């Protein structure tokens, strides 16, 4: 990437550089059988900013039952100032289900 500046005599280019470290933090949790609104979240490491996230396990709620994800969004359940990612699940099966929630962070 370059930044250009016009000093009246033409364009001058010079390189800009920055170091960005990207990490993926994840946590797993068990969604109890026959429950709804169960939240699993993961916190970003100290000093990192969350730029994305998601989940593994579950499906969008189509009304057919099973392990459903009802929301996936930035934040930590119960702590509005924390950097992280959270997902809410409904498990309509008779068995606990394991899910993973991850946050993509930069520092």
PDB file of C-alpha atoms in Angstrom:
ATOM      1  CA  UNK A   1       0.000   0.000   0.000  1.00  0.00           C
ATOM      2  CA  UNK A   2       1.289   3.508  -0.711  1.00  0.00           C
ATOM      3  CA  UNK A   3       0.263   6.948   0.327  1.00  0.00           C
ATOM      4  CA  UNK A   4       0.614   9.747  -2.200  1.00  0.00           C
ATOM      5  CA  UNK A   5       1.226  13.378  -1.495  1.00  0.00           C
ATOM      6  CA  UNK A   6       1.270  16.241  -3.987  1.00  0.00           C
ATOM      7  CA  UNK A   7       3.991  18.752  -3.171  1.00  0.00           C
ATOM      8  CA  UNK A   8       3.346  20.827  -6.280  1.00  0.00           C
ATOM      9  CA  UNK A   9       6.082  19.124  -8.237  1.00  0.00           C
ATOM     10  CA  UNK A  10       4.300  15.831  -8.819  1.00  0.00           C
ATOM     11  CA  UNK A  11       3.255  12.842  -6.797  1.00  0.00           C
ATOM     12  CA  UNK A  12       5.550  11.336  -4.229  1.00  0.00           C
ATOM     13  CA  UNK A  13       4.982   7.776  -3.097  1.00  0.00           C
ATOM     14  CA  UNK A  14       6.246   6.106   0.027  1.00  0.00           C
ATOM     15  CA  UNK A  15       5.321   2.741   1.529  1.00  0.00           C
ATOM     16  CA  UNK A  16       3.165   2.406   4.601  1.00  0.00           C
ATOM     17  CA  UNK A  17       3.436  -0.676   6.726  1.00  0.00           C
ATOM     18  CA  UNK A  18       1.713  -2.080   9.754  1.00  0.00           C
ATOM     19  CA  UNK A  19       1.818  -5.377  11.530  1.00  0.00           C
ATOM     20  CA  UNK A  20      -1.548  -6.963  12.260  1.00  0.00           C
ATOM     21  CA  UNK A  21      -1.807 -10.239  14.094  1.00  0.00           C
ATOM     22  CA  UNK A  22      -4.933 -12.288  13.439  1.00  0.00           C
ATOM     23  CA  UNK A  23      -5.967 -15.101  15.749  1.00  0.00           C
ATOM     24  CA  UNK A  24      -8.964 -17.380  16.013  1.00  0.00           C
ATOM     25  CA  UNK A  25     -10.100 -18.095  19.561  1.00  0.00           C
ATOM     26  CA  UNK A  26     -12.671 -20.788  20.135  1.00  0.00           C
ATOM     27  CA  UNK A  27     -14.551 -22.495  22.904  1.00  0.00           C
ATOM     28  CA  UNK A  28     -16.816 -25.496  22.947  1.00  0.00           C
ATOM     29  CA  UNK A  29     -19.865 -26.174  25.010  1.00  0.00           C
ATOM     30  CA  UNK A  30     -22.583 -28.710  25.495  1.00  0.00           C
ATOM     31  CA  UNK A  31     -26.162 -27.728  24.755  1.00  0.00           C
ATOM     32  CA  UNK A  32     -28.406 -29.719  27.130  1.00  0.00           C
ATOM     33  CA  UNK A  33     -31.212 -31.848  25.679  1.00  0.00           C
ATOM     34  CA  UNK A  34     -34.571 -30.154  25.151  1.00  0.00           C
ATOM     35  CA  UNK A  35     -33.424 -26.604  25.962  1.00  0.00           C
ATOM     36  CA  UNK A  36     -33.737 -23.271  24.206  1.00  0.00           C
ATOM     37  CA  UNK A  37     -31.773 -20.024  24.356  1.00  0.00           C
ATOM     38  CA  UNK A  38     -28.569 -21.630  25.620  1.00  0.00           C
ATOM     39  CA  UNK A  39     -25.574 -19.308  25.041  1.00  0.00           C
ATOM     40  CA  UNK A  40     -21.975 -20.293  24.371  1.00  0.00           C
ATOM     41  CA  UNK A  41     -19.438 -17.464  24.118  1.00  0.00           C
ATOM     42  CA  UNK A  42     -15.715 -16.908  23.748  1.00  0.00           C
ATOM     43  CA  UNK A  43     -13.731 -13.887  24.967  1.00  0.00           C
ATOM     44  CA  UNK A  44     -11.021 -12.228  22.913  1.00  0.00           C
ATOM     45  CA  UNK A  45      -7.556 -12.085  24.457  1.00  0.00           C
ATOM     46  CA  UNK A  46      -6.660  -8.883  26.325  1.00  0.00           C
ATOM     47  CA  UNK A  47      -5.904  -6.054  23.909  1.00  0.00           C
ATOM     48  CA  UNK A  48      -7.427  -7.762  20.868  1.00  0.00           C
ATOM     49  CA  UNK A  49     -10.408  -6.530  18.855  1.00  0.00           C
ATOM     50  CA  UNK A  50     -13.035  -8.872  17.422  1.00  0.00           C
ATOM     51  CA  UNK A  51     -13.529  -8.482  13.660  1.00  0.00           C
ATOM     52  CA  UNK A  52     -15.726 -11.525  13.094  1.00  0.00           C
ATOM     53  CA  UNK A  53     -16.824 -14.845  14.468  1.00  0.00           C
ATOM     54  CA  UNK A  54     -19.241 -17.689  14.153  1.00  0.00           C
ATOM     55  CA  UNK A  55     -20.115 -21.202  15.226  1.00  0.00           C
ATOM     56  CA  UNK A  56     -19.761 -24.832  14.229  1.00  0.00           C
ATOM     57  CA  UNK A  57     -22.696 -27.095  14.934  1.00  0.00           C
ATOM     58  CA  UNK A  58     -26.373 -26.382  14.627  1.00  0.00           C
ATOM     59  CA  UNK A  59     -28.472 -25.137  11.736  1.00  0.00           C
ATOM     60  CA  UNK A  60     -30.569 -22.024  11.128  1.00  0.00           C
ATOM     61  CA  UNK A  61     -34.036 -22.349  12.624  1.00  0.00           C
ATOM     62  CA  UNK A  62     -36.282 -23.710   9.851  1.00  0.00           C
ATOM     63  CA  UNK A  63     -38.914 -25.125  12.181  1.00  0.00           C
ATOM     64  CA  UNK A  64     -37.786 -28.722  11.639  1.00  0.00           C
ATOM     65  CA  UNK A  65     -36.162 -29.201  15.055  1.00  0.00           C
ATOM     66  CA  UNK A  66     -32.798 -30.632  16.041  1.00  0.00           C
ATOM     67  CA  UNK A  67     -29.873 -28.463  17.104  1.00  0.00           C
ATOM     68  CA  UNK A  68     -30.650 -24.923  15.953  1.00  0.00           C
ATOM     69  CA  UNK A  69     -28.682 -21.690  16.120  1.00  0.00           C
ATOM     70  CA  UNK A  70     -31.006 -18.812  16.919  1.00  0.00           C
ATOM     71  CA  UNK A  71     -28.394 -16.006  16.962  1.00  0.00           C
ATOM     72  CA  UNK A  72     -24.671 -15.456  16.351  1.00  0.00           C
ATOM     73  CA  UNK A  73     -23.215 -12.026  17.110  1.00  0.00           C
ATOM     74  CA  UNK A  74     -20.355 -10.022  18.629  1.00  0.00           C
ATOM     75  CA  UNK A  75     -20.239  -9.800  22.408  1.00  0.00           C
ATOM     76  CA  UNK A  76     -19.984 -11.841  25.570  1.00  0.00           C
ATOM     77  CA  UNK A  77     -23.150 -12.961  27.353  1.00  0.00           C
ATOM     78  CA  UNK A  78     -23.767 -10.750  30.382  1.00  0.00           C
ATOM     79  CA  UNK A  79     -20.748  -8.449  29.775  1.00  0.00           C
ATOM     80  CA  UNK A  80     -21.446  -5.681  27.266  1.00  0.00           C
ATOM     81  CA  UNK A  81     -17.935  -4.215  27.567  1.00  0.00           C
ATOM     82  CA  UNK A  82     -16.070  -7.438  26.715  1.00  0.00           C
ATOM     83  CA  UNK A  83     -14.694  -8.268  23.274  1.00  0.00           C
ATOM     84  CA  UNK A  84     -15.859 -11.678  22.084  1.00  0.00           C
ATOM     85  CA  UNK A  85     -18.409 -13.655  20.090  1.00  0.00           C
ATOM     86  CA  UNK A  86     -21.550 -15.435  21.265  1.00  0.00           C
ATOM     87  CA  UNK A  87     -24.119 -17.782  19.778  1.00  0.00           C
ATOM     88  CA  UNK A  88     -27.475 -18.959  21.107  1.00  0.00           C
ATOM     89  CA  UNK A  89     -28.749 -22.469  20.486  1.00  0.00           C
ATOM     90  CA  UNK A  90     -31.926 -24.504  20.881  1.00  0.00           C
ATOM     91  CA  UNK A  91     -31.612 -28.261  21.209  1.00  0.00           C
ATOM     92  CA  UNK A  92     -34.869 -30.109  20.566  1.00  0.00           C
ATOM     93  CA  UNK A  93     -33.201 -33.530  20.620  1.00  0.00           C
ATOM     94  CA  UNK A  94     -33.177 -35.918  23.571  1.00  0.00           C
ATOM     95  CA  UNK A  95     -29.345 -35.841  23.767  1.00  0.00           C
ATOM     96  CA  UNK A  96     -26.834 -33.105  24.671  1.00  0.00           C
ATOM     97  CA  UNK A  97     -25.095 -31.620  21.613  1.00  0.00           C
ATOM     98  CA  UNK A  98     -21.572 -30.182  21.381  1.00  0.00           C
ATOM     99  CA  UNK A  99     -21.006 -26.880  19.571  1.00  0.00           C
ATOM    100  CA  UNK A 100     -18.037 -24.571  18.987  1.00  0.00           C
ATOM    101  CA  UNK A 101     -18.094 -20.761  18.995  1.00  0.00           C
ATOM    102  CA  UNK A 102     -15.143 -18.793  17.630  1.00  0.00           C
ATOM    103  CA  UNK A 103     -13.982 -15.177  17.495  1.00  0.00           C
ATOM    104  CA  UNK A 104     -11.613 -13.820  14.856  1.00  0.00           C
ATOM    105  CA  UNK A 105      -9.433 -11.203  16.530  1.00  0.00           C
ATOM    106  CA  UNK A 106      -6.763  -8.689  15.513  1.00  0.00           C
ATOM    107  CA  UNK A 107      -4.157  -7.074  17.693  1.00  0.00           C
TER     108      UNK A 107
END
